[in-house]
Coordinates of C-alpha atoms in Angstrom, one line a residue:
Chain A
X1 CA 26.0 90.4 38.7
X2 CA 23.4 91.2 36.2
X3 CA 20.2 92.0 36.5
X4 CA 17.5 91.0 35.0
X5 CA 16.4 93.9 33.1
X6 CA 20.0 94.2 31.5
X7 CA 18.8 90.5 30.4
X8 CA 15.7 91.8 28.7
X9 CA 17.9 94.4 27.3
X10 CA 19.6 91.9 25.5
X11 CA 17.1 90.3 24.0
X12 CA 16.3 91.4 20.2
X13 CA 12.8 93.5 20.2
X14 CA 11.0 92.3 18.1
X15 CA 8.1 94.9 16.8
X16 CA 5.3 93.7 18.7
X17 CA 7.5 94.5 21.9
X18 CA 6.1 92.0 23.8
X19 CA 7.8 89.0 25.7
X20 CA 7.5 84.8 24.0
X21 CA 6.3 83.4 21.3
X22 CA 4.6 85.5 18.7
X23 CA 0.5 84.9 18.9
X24 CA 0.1 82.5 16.5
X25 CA -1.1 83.0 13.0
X26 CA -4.2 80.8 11.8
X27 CA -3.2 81.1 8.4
X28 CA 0.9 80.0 8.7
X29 CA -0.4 77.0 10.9
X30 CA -2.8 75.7 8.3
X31 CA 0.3 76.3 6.1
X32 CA 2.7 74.4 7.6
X33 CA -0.2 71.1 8.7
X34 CA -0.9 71.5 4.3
X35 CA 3.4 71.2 4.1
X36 CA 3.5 67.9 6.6
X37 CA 0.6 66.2 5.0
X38 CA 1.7 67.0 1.8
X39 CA 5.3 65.6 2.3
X40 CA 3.6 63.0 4.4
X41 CA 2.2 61.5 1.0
X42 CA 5.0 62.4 -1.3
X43 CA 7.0 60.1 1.1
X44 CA 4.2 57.6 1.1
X45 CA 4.1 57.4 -2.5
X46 CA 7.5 57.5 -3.0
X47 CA 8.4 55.0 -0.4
X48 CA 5.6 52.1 -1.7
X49 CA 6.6 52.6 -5.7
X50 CA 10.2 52.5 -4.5
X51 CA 9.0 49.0 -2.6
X52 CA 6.3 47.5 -5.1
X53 CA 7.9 48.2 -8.2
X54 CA 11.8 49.6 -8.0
X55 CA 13.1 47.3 -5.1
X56 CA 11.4 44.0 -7.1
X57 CA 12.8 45.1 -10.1
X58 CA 16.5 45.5 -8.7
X59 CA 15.9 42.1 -6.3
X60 CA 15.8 40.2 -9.7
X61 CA 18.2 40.0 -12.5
X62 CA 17.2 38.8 -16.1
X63 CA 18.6 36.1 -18.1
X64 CA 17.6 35.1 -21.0
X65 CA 17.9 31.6 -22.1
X66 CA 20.5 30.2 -23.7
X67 CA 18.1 29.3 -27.0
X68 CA 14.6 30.8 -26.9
X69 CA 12.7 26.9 -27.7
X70 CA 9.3 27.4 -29.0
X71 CA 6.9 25.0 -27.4
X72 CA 3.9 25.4 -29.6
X73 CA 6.2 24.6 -32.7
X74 CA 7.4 21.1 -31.5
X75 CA 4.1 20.2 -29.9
X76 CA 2.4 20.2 -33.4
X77 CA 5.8 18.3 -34.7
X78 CA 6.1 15.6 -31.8
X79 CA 2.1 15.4 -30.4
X80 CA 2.9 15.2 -27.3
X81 CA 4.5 16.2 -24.2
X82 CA 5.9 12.7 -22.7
X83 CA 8.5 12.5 -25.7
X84 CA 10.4 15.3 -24.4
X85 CA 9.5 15.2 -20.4
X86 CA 8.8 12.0 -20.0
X87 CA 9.9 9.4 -16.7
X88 CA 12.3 7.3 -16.3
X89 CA 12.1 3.6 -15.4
X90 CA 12.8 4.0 -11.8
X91 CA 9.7 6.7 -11.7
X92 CA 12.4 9.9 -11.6
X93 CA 11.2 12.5 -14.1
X94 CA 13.4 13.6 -16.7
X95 CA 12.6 17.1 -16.4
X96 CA 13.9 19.8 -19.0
X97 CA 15.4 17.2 -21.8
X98 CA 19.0 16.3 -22.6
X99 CA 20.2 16.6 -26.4
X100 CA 19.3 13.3 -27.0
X101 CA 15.4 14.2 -27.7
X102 CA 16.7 16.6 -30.4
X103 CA 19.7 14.7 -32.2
X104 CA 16.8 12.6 -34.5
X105 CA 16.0 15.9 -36.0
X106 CA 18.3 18.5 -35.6
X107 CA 21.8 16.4 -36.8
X108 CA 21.8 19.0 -39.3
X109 CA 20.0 22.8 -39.8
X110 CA 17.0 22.1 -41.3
X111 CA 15.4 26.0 -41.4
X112 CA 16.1 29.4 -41.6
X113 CA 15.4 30.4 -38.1
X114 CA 19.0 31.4 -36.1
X115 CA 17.8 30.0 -33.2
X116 CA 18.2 26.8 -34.4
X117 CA 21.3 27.8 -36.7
X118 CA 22.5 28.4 -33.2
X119 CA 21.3 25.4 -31.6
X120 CA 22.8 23.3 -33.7
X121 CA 25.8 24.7 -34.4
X122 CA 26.8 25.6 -30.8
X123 CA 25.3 22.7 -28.6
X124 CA 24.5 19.6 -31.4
X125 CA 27.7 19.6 -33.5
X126 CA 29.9 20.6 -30.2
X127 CA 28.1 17.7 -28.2
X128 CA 27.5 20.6 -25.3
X129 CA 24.5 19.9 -23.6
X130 CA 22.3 23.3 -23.1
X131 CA 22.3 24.7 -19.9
X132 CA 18.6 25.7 -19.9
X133 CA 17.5 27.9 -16.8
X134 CA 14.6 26.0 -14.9
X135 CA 12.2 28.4 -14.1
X136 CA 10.3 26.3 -11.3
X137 CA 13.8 24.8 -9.5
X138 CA 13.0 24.4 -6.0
X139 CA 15.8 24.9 -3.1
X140 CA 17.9 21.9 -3.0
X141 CA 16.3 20.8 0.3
X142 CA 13.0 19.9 -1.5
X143 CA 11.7 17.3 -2.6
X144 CA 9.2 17.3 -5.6
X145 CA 7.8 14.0 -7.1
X146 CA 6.3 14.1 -10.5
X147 CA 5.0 10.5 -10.6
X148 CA 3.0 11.3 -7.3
X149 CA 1.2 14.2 -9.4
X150 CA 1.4 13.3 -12.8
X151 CA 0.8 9.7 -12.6
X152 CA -0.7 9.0 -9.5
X153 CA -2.8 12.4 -8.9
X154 CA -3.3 12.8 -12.8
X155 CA -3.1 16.6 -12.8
X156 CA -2.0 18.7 -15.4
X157 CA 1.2 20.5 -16.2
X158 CA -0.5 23.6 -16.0
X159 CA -1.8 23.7 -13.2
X160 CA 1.9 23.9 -11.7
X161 CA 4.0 25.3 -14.3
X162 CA 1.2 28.0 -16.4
X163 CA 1.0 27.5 -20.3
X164 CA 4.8 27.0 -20.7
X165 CA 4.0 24.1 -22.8
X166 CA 2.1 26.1 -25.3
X167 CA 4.0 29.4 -25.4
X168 CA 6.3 30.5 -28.5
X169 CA 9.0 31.8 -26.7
X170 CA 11.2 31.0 -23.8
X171 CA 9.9 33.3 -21.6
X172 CA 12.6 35.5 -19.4
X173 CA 13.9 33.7 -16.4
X174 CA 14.5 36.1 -13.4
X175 CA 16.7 35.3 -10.7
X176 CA 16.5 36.2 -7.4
X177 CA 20.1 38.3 -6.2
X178 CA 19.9 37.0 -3.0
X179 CA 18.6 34.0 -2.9
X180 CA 19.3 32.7 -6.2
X181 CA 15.9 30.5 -6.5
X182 CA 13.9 31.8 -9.9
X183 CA 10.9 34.0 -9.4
X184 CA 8.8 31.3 -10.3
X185 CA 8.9 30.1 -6.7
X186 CA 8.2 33.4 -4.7
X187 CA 5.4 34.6 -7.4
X188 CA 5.5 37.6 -9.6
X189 CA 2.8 39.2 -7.6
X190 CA 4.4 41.0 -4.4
X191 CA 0.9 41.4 -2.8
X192 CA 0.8 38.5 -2.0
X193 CA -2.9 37.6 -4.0
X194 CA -2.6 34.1 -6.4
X195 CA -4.8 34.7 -9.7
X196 CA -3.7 31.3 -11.1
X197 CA -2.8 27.8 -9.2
X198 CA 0.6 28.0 -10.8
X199 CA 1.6 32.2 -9.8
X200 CA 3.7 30.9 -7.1
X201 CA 5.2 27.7 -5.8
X202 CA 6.4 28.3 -2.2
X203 CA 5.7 25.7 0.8
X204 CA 2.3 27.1 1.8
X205 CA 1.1 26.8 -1.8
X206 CA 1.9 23.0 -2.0
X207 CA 1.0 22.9 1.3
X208 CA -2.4 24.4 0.6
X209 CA -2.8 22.3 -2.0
X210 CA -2.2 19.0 -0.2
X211 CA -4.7 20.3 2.8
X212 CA -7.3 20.8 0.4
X213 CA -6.8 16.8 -1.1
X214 CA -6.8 15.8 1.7
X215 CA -9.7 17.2 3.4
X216 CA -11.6 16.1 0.4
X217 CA -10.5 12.4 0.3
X218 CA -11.2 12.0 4.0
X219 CA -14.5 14.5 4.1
X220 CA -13.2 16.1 6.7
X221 CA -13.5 19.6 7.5
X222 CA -10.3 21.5 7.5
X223 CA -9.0 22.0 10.6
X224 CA -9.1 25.5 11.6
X225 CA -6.4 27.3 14.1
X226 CA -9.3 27.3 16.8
X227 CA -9.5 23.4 16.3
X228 CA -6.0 22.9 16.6
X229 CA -5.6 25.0 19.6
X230 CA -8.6 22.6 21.2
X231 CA -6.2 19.9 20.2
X232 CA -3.3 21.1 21.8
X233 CA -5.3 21.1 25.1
X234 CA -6.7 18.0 24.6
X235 CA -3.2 16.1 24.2
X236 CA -1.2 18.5 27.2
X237 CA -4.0 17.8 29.2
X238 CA -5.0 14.3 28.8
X239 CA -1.5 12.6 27.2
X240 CA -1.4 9.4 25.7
X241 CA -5.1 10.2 24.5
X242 CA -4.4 12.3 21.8
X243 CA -4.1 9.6 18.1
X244 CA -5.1 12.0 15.9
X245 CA -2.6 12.1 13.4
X246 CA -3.7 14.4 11.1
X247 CA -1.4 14.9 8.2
X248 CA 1.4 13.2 9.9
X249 CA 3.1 15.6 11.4
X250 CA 3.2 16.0 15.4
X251 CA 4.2 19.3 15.3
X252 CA 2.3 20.8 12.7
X253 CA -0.4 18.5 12.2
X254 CA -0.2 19.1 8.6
X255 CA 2.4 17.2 6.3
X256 CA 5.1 15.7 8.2
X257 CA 8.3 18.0 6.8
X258 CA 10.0 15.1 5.3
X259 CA 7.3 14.2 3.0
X260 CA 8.9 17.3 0.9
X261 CA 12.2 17.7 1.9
X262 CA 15.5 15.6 1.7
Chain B
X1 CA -5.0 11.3 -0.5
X2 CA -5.1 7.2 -0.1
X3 CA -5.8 6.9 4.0
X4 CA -2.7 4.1 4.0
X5 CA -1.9 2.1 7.2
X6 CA 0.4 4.3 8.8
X7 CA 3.9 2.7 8.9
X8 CA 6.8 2.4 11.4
X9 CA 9.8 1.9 10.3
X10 CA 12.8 0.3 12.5
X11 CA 15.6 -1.5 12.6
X12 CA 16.9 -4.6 14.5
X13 CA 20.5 -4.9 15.0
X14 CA 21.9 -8.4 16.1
X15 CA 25.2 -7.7 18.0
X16 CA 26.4 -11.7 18.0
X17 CA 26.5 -10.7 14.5
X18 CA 28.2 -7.4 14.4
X19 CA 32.0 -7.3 14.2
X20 CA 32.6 -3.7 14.2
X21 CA 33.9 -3.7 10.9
X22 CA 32.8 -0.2 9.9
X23 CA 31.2 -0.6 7.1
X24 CA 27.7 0.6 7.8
X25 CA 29.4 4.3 8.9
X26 CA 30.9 4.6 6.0
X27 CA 28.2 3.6 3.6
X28 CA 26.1 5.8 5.7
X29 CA 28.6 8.6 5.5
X30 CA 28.5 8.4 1.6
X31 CA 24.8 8.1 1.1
X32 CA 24.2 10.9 3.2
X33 CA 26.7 13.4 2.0
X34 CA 28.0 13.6 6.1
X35 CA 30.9 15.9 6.2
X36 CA 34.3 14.9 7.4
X37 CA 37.5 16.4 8.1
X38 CA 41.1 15.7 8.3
X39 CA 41.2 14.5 11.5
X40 CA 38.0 12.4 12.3
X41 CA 39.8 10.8 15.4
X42 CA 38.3 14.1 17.3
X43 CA 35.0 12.8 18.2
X44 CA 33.7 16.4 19.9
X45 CA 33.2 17.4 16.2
X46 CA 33.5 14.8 14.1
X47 CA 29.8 13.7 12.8
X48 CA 28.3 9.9 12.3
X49 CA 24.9 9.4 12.1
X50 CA 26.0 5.8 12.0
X51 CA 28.7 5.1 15.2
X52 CA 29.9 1.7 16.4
X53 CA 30.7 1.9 20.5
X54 CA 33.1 -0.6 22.0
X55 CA 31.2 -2.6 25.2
X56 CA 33.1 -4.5 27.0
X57 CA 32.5 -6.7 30.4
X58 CA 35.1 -5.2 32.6
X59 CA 36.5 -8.5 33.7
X60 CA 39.8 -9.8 33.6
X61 CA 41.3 -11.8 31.0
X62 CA 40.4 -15.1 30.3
X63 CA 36.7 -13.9 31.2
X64 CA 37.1 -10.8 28.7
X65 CA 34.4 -10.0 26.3
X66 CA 33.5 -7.6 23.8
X67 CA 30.8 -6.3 21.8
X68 CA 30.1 -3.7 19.4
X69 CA 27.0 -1.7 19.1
X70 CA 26.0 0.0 16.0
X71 CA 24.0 3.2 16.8
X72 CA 21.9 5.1 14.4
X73 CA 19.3 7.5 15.2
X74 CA 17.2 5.3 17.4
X75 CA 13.9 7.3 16.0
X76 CA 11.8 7.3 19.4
X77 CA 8.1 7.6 19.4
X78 CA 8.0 8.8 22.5
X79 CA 4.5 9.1 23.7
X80 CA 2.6 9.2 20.5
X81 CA 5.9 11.0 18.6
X82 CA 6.9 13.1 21.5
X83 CA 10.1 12.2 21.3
X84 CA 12.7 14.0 24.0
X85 CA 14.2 16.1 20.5
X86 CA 10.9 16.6 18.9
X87 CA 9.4 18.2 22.3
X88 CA 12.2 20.5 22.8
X89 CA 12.5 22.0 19.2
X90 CA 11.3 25.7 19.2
X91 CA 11.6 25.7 15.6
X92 CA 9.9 22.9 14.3
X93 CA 12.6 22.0 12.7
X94 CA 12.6 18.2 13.8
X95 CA 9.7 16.2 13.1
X96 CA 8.2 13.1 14.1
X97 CA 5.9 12.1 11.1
X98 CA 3.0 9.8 12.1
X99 CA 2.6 7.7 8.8
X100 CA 6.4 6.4 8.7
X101 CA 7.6 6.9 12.5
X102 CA 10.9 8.2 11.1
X103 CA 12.2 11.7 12.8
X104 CA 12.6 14.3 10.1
X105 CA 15.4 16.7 10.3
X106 CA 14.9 19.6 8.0
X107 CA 18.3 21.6 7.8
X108 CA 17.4 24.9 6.4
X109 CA 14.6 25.3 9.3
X110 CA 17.6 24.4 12.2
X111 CA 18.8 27.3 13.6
X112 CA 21.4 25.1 15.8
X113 CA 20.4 25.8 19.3
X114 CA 21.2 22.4 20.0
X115 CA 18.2 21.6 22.3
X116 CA 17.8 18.5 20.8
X117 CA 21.2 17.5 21.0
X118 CA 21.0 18.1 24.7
X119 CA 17.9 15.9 24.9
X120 CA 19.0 13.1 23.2
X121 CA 19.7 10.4 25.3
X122 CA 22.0 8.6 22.8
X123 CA 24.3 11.1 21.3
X124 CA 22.4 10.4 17.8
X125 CA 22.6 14.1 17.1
X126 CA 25.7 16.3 15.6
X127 CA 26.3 20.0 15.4
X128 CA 28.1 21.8 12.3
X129 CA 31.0 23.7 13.8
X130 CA 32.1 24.7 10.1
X131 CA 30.8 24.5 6.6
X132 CA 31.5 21.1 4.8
X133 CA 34.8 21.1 3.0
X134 CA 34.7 18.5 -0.1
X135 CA 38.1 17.1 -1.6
X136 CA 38.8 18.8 -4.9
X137 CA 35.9 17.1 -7.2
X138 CA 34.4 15.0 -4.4
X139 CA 31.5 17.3 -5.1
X140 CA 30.7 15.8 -8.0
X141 CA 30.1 12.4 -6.3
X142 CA 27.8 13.5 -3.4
X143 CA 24.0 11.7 -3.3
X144 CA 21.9 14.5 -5.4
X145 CA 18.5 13.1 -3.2
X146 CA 20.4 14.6 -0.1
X147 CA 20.8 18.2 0.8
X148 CA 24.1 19.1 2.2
X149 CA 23.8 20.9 5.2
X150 CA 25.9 24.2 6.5
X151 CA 27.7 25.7 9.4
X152 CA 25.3 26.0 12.1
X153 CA 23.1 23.3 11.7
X154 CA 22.1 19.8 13.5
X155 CA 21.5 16.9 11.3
X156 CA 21.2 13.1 12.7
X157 CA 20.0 9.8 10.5
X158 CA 17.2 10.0 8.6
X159 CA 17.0 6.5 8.4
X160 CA 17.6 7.1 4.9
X161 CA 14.2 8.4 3.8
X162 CA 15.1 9.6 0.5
X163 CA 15.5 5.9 -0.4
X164 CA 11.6 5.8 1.0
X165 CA 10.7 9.1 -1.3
X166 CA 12.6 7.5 -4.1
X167 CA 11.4 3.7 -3.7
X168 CA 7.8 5.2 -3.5
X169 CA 8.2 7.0 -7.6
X170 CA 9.2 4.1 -8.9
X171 CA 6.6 2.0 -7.4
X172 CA 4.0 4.6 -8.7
X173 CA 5.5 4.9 -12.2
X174 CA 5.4 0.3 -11.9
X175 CA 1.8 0.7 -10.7
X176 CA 0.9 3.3 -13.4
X177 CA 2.3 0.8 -16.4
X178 CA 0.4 -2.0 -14.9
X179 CA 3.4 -3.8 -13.7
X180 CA 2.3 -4.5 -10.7
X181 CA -0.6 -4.4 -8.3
X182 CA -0.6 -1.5 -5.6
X183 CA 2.2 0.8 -5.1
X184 CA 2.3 -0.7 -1.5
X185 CA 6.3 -0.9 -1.1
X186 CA 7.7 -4.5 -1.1
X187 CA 10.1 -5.3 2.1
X188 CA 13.2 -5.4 0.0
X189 CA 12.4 -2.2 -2.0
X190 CA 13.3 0.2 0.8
X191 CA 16.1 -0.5 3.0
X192 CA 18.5 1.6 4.6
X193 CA 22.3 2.3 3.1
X194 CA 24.0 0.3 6.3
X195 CA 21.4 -2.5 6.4
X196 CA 22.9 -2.6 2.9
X197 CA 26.5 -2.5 3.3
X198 CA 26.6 -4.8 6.4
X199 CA 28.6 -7.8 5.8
X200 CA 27.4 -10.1 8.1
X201 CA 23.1 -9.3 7.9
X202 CA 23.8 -7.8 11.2
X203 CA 21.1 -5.0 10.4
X204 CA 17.8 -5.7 9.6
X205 CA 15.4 -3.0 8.3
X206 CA 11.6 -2.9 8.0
X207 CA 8.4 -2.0 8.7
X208 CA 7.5 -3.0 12.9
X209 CA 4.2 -2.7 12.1
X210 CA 3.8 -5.0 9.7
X211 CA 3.5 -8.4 10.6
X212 CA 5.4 -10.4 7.1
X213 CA 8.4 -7.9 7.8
X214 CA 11.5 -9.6 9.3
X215 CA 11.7 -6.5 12.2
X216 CA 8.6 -7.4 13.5
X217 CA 8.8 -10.9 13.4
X218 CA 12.0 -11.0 15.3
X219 CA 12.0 -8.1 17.7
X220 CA 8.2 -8.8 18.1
X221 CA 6.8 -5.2 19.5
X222 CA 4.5 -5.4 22.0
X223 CA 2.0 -2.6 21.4
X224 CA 0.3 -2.3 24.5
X225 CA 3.4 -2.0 26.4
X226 CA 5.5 0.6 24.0
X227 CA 6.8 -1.5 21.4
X228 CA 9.1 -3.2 24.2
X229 CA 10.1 -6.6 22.4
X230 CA 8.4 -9.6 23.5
X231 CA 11.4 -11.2 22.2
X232 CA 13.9 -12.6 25.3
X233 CA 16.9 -12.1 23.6
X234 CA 15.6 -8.6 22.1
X235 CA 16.3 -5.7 23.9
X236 CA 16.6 -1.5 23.3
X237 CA 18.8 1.2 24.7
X238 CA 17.6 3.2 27.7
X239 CA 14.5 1.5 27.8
X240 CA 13.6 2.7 30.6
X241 CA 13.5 6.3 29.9
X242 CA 10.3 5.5 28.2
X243 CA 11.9 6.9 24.7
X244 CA 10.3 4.2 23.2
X245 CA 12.8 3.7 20.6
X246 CA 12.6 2.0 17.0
X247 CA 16.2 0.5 17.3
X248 CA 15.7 -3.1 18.8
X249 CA 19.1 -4.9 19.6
X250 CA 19.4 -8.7 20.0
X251 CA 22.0 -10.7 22.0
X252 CA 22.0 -13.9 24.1
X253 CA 24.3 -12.3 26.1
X254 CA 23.1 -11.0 29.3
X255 CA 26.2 -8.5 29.9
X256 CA 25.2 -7.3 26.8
X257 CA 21.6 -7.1 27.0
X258 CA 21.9 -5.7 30.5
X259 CA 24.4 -2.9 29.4
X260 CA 21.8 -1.4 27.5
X261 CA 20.5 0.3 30.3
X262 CA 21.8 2.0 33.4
X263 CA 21.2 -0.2 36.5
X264 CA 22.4 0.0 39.3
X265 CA 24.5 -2.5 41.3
X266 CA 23.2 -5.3 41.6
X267 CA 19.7 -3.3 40.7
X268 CA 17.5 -6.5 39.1
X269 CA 19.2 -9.4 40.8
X270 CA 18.0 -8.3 44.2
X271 CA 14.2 -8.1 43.3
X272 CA 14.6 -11.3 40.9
X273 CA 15.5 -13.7 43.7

């Protein structure tokens, strides 16, 4: 058996003899609290440029399109829009156009540009149709009308789709790895904020969009979550009282789903 | 947005009509991209939003009768769209929309805990065991204004409302050329793909609240009571359950009409006389 001064014994001596923890030294403490704080922010930093500008950056890929179309050159050429996206007579929307609104023109090369040398050589004379990327595709679960906007709503194309119509160059389309849908949809702007009407194009901004018409056409105030939770109480407490069907839906009291989905 | 009468769209299915012939599953099967496989005699997994049930009147032979009944999604109301799937969802992924009646079904939202197949009373609903398998090309010919759906997921009949979105464009682009008055949708201009396919007019589609449409002219709702059909020969499944369906069936059959329903012995006759 050992006692326990052999213990002490053991123990290294250190030179200020004495038994625990050295006293401690102001200056090494503020030291080490600069060191956490300091790596506390380098982490910081690091951590939100890796997730507001690396992670975005590696969550899309970019593809160029197959022929960079210049919009503002064909507009001054054609007048108008409706000769290249025009509807259909069953009120489907013909979306990005098929060869056949080129061929009266571009049978042959008619400039120097090697876009179109390209265009027509690898798509007109080949009969190929060009597999354009569609920047605003939605899932396939959504439905979008265009009459119900364009022709019934009368808005604009840019309020939805930006100043594609007037640009000179096919701007970059970027591709979400793991979704797949085009960054069109989920906005460029990872805050979250919407400078223009046509930055994103998720449910909540069609969504929002439809509230607001709504609201507007029937002068009603919009109903906020308060109001609905009042409503909720009103229907569970006093059933087969509750008609207001507000938007449609029973669940939501907004849209019914089905008015954009399929 | 236009404040439009809100619409409620249902079906009438005559059973002296009905033959069992099939032909409204499988029209519905191709309209609505519904997968199949090999063997589709295994109804546990098999899928038909459309299914046609043998009755039959238990008695002997010379007194032996049958009838088939046609079943789609019956679409219940409920209590002011509280149907028994719509109340039971925790994702709000089944929806009873107020200015069409018709119960929506959005796929990607389904997280298949089958709630809503357990409280539906008539086996409209179908779970995914697997991922949809086309035959080499079919792919090509499946409807583009449906979504396919994917292991995991419940879908049922949608009483084909892309034909409603779709009818509704055209009548908007018609309305916006001047070629005709209101984009109000004519009878004829939406109708389901087995109202469609049925040989013998067995299946009538159409709006119940609106009085020129066939539906409600022959099943005859009565609105104070639930939409039960003031029509005698009219009758609808479970009625008693208080789904308050949009499926009305007609026979002048009583066996048939009483079949519907689950009554007891002799349940009816005794308080009658």
């Amino acid at each position: 058996m050992s006692t326990v001064d052999e213990h002490e014994k053991d123990m290294p001596s250190e030179d200020s003899g004495g038994k625990g923890p050295p006293p401690p030294d102001p200056e090494q403490k503020n030291k080490a609290t600069a060191y956490v704080i300091f790596f506390f922010f380098v982490g910081l930093i690091a951590s939100l440029i890796v997730g507001w500008i690396i992670f975005p950056q590696l969550l899309y890929s970019q593809k160029e399109q197959p022929i960079d179309f210049n919009h503002a050159l064909h507009n001054e050429l054609v007048g108008d829009c409706a000769s290249c996206h025009y509807f259909r007579e069953d009120g489907t929307f013909s979306g990005v156009p098929d060869l056949w609104s080129c061929i009266d023109c571009h049978m042959d090369v008619q400039g120097e540009d090697p876009e179109e040398e390209k265009f027509v050589t690898e798509y007109v004379w080949e009969d190929r149709e060009v597999p354009w990327l569609i920047y605003s595709k939605q899932p396939d679960c959504v439905f979008f009308s265009h009459a119900a906007h364009v022709l019934s709503g009368g808005m604009d194309c840019v309020t939805c789709h930006g100043h594609i119509g007037e640009s000179e160059h096919s701007k970059v389309y970027q591709e979400n790895r793991i979704t797949g849908y085009s960054r069109d949809i989920w906005g460029r702007n990872i805050s979250g904020f919407k400078r223009n009407s046509w930055d994103r194009m998720k449910m909540d901004d069609c969504a929002d969009c439809h509230e607001e018409a709504r609201d507007s056409a029937t002068k009603d105030e919009p109903r906020a979550p308060v109001g609905r939770v009042i409503d909720n109480i009103i229907r569970v407490a006093f059933p087969g009282t509750y008609a207001d069907n507000r938007g449609g839906s029973v669940q939501t009291q907004r849209g019914a789903c089905f008015k954009c989905h399929k | 947005m236009k404040q439009e009468r809100p619409k409620k769209f249902g079906m009438v299915i005559d059973l002296d009509k009905c033959t069992g012939c099939g032909a409204c599953l499988v029209a519905c099967m191709s309209e609505n991209n519904v997968p199949f496989k090999p063997d589709e005699s295994d109804k546990l997994t098999s899928i038909t939003w459309m299914r046609v049930y043998q009755l039959n009147n238990g008695k002997p032979y010379p007194e032996t009768d049958i009838c088939y009944l046609p079943r789609p999604c019956q679409h219940c109301e409920g209590d002011h769209g509280h149907s028994p799937c719509v109340s039971v969802c925790p994702a709000t992924a089944t929806d009873y929309g107020m200015e069409t009646g018709i119960v929506s079904q959005i796929y990607t939202r389904c997280f298949g805990c089958r709630y809503c197949m357990a409280a539906c009373p008539y086996h409209a609903r179908y779970f995914n065991w697997w991922d949809p398998v086309w035959p080499d090309g079919m792919e090509k010919y499946l409807n583009p204004s449906v979504s396919v759906r994917m292991r995991g997921v419940v879908e049922k009949c949608s009483f084909c409302y892309h034909r409603y979105q779709t009818a509704k464009d055209k009548a908007i682009y018609q309305f916006a050329e001047g070629e005709r008055d209101s984009t109000d949708l004519e009878e004829d201009e939406y109708q389901t793909a087995c109202t469609q396919a049925c040989p013998a007019g067995a299946i009538i589609f159409g709006d119940l609240n609106n009085p020129s449409h066939r539906v409600h002219q022959i099943a005859q709702p009565d609105e104070k009571h639930a939409g039960r059909p003031k029509n005698p020969k009219a009758f609808r499944l479970l009625e008693r359950l208080g789904t308050n369906p949009k499926v009305y069936y007609l026979s002048s059959r009583d066996w048939v009409r009483r079949a519907g329903d689950n009554y007891l012995e002799g349940e009816g006759k005794l308080k009658r006389h």
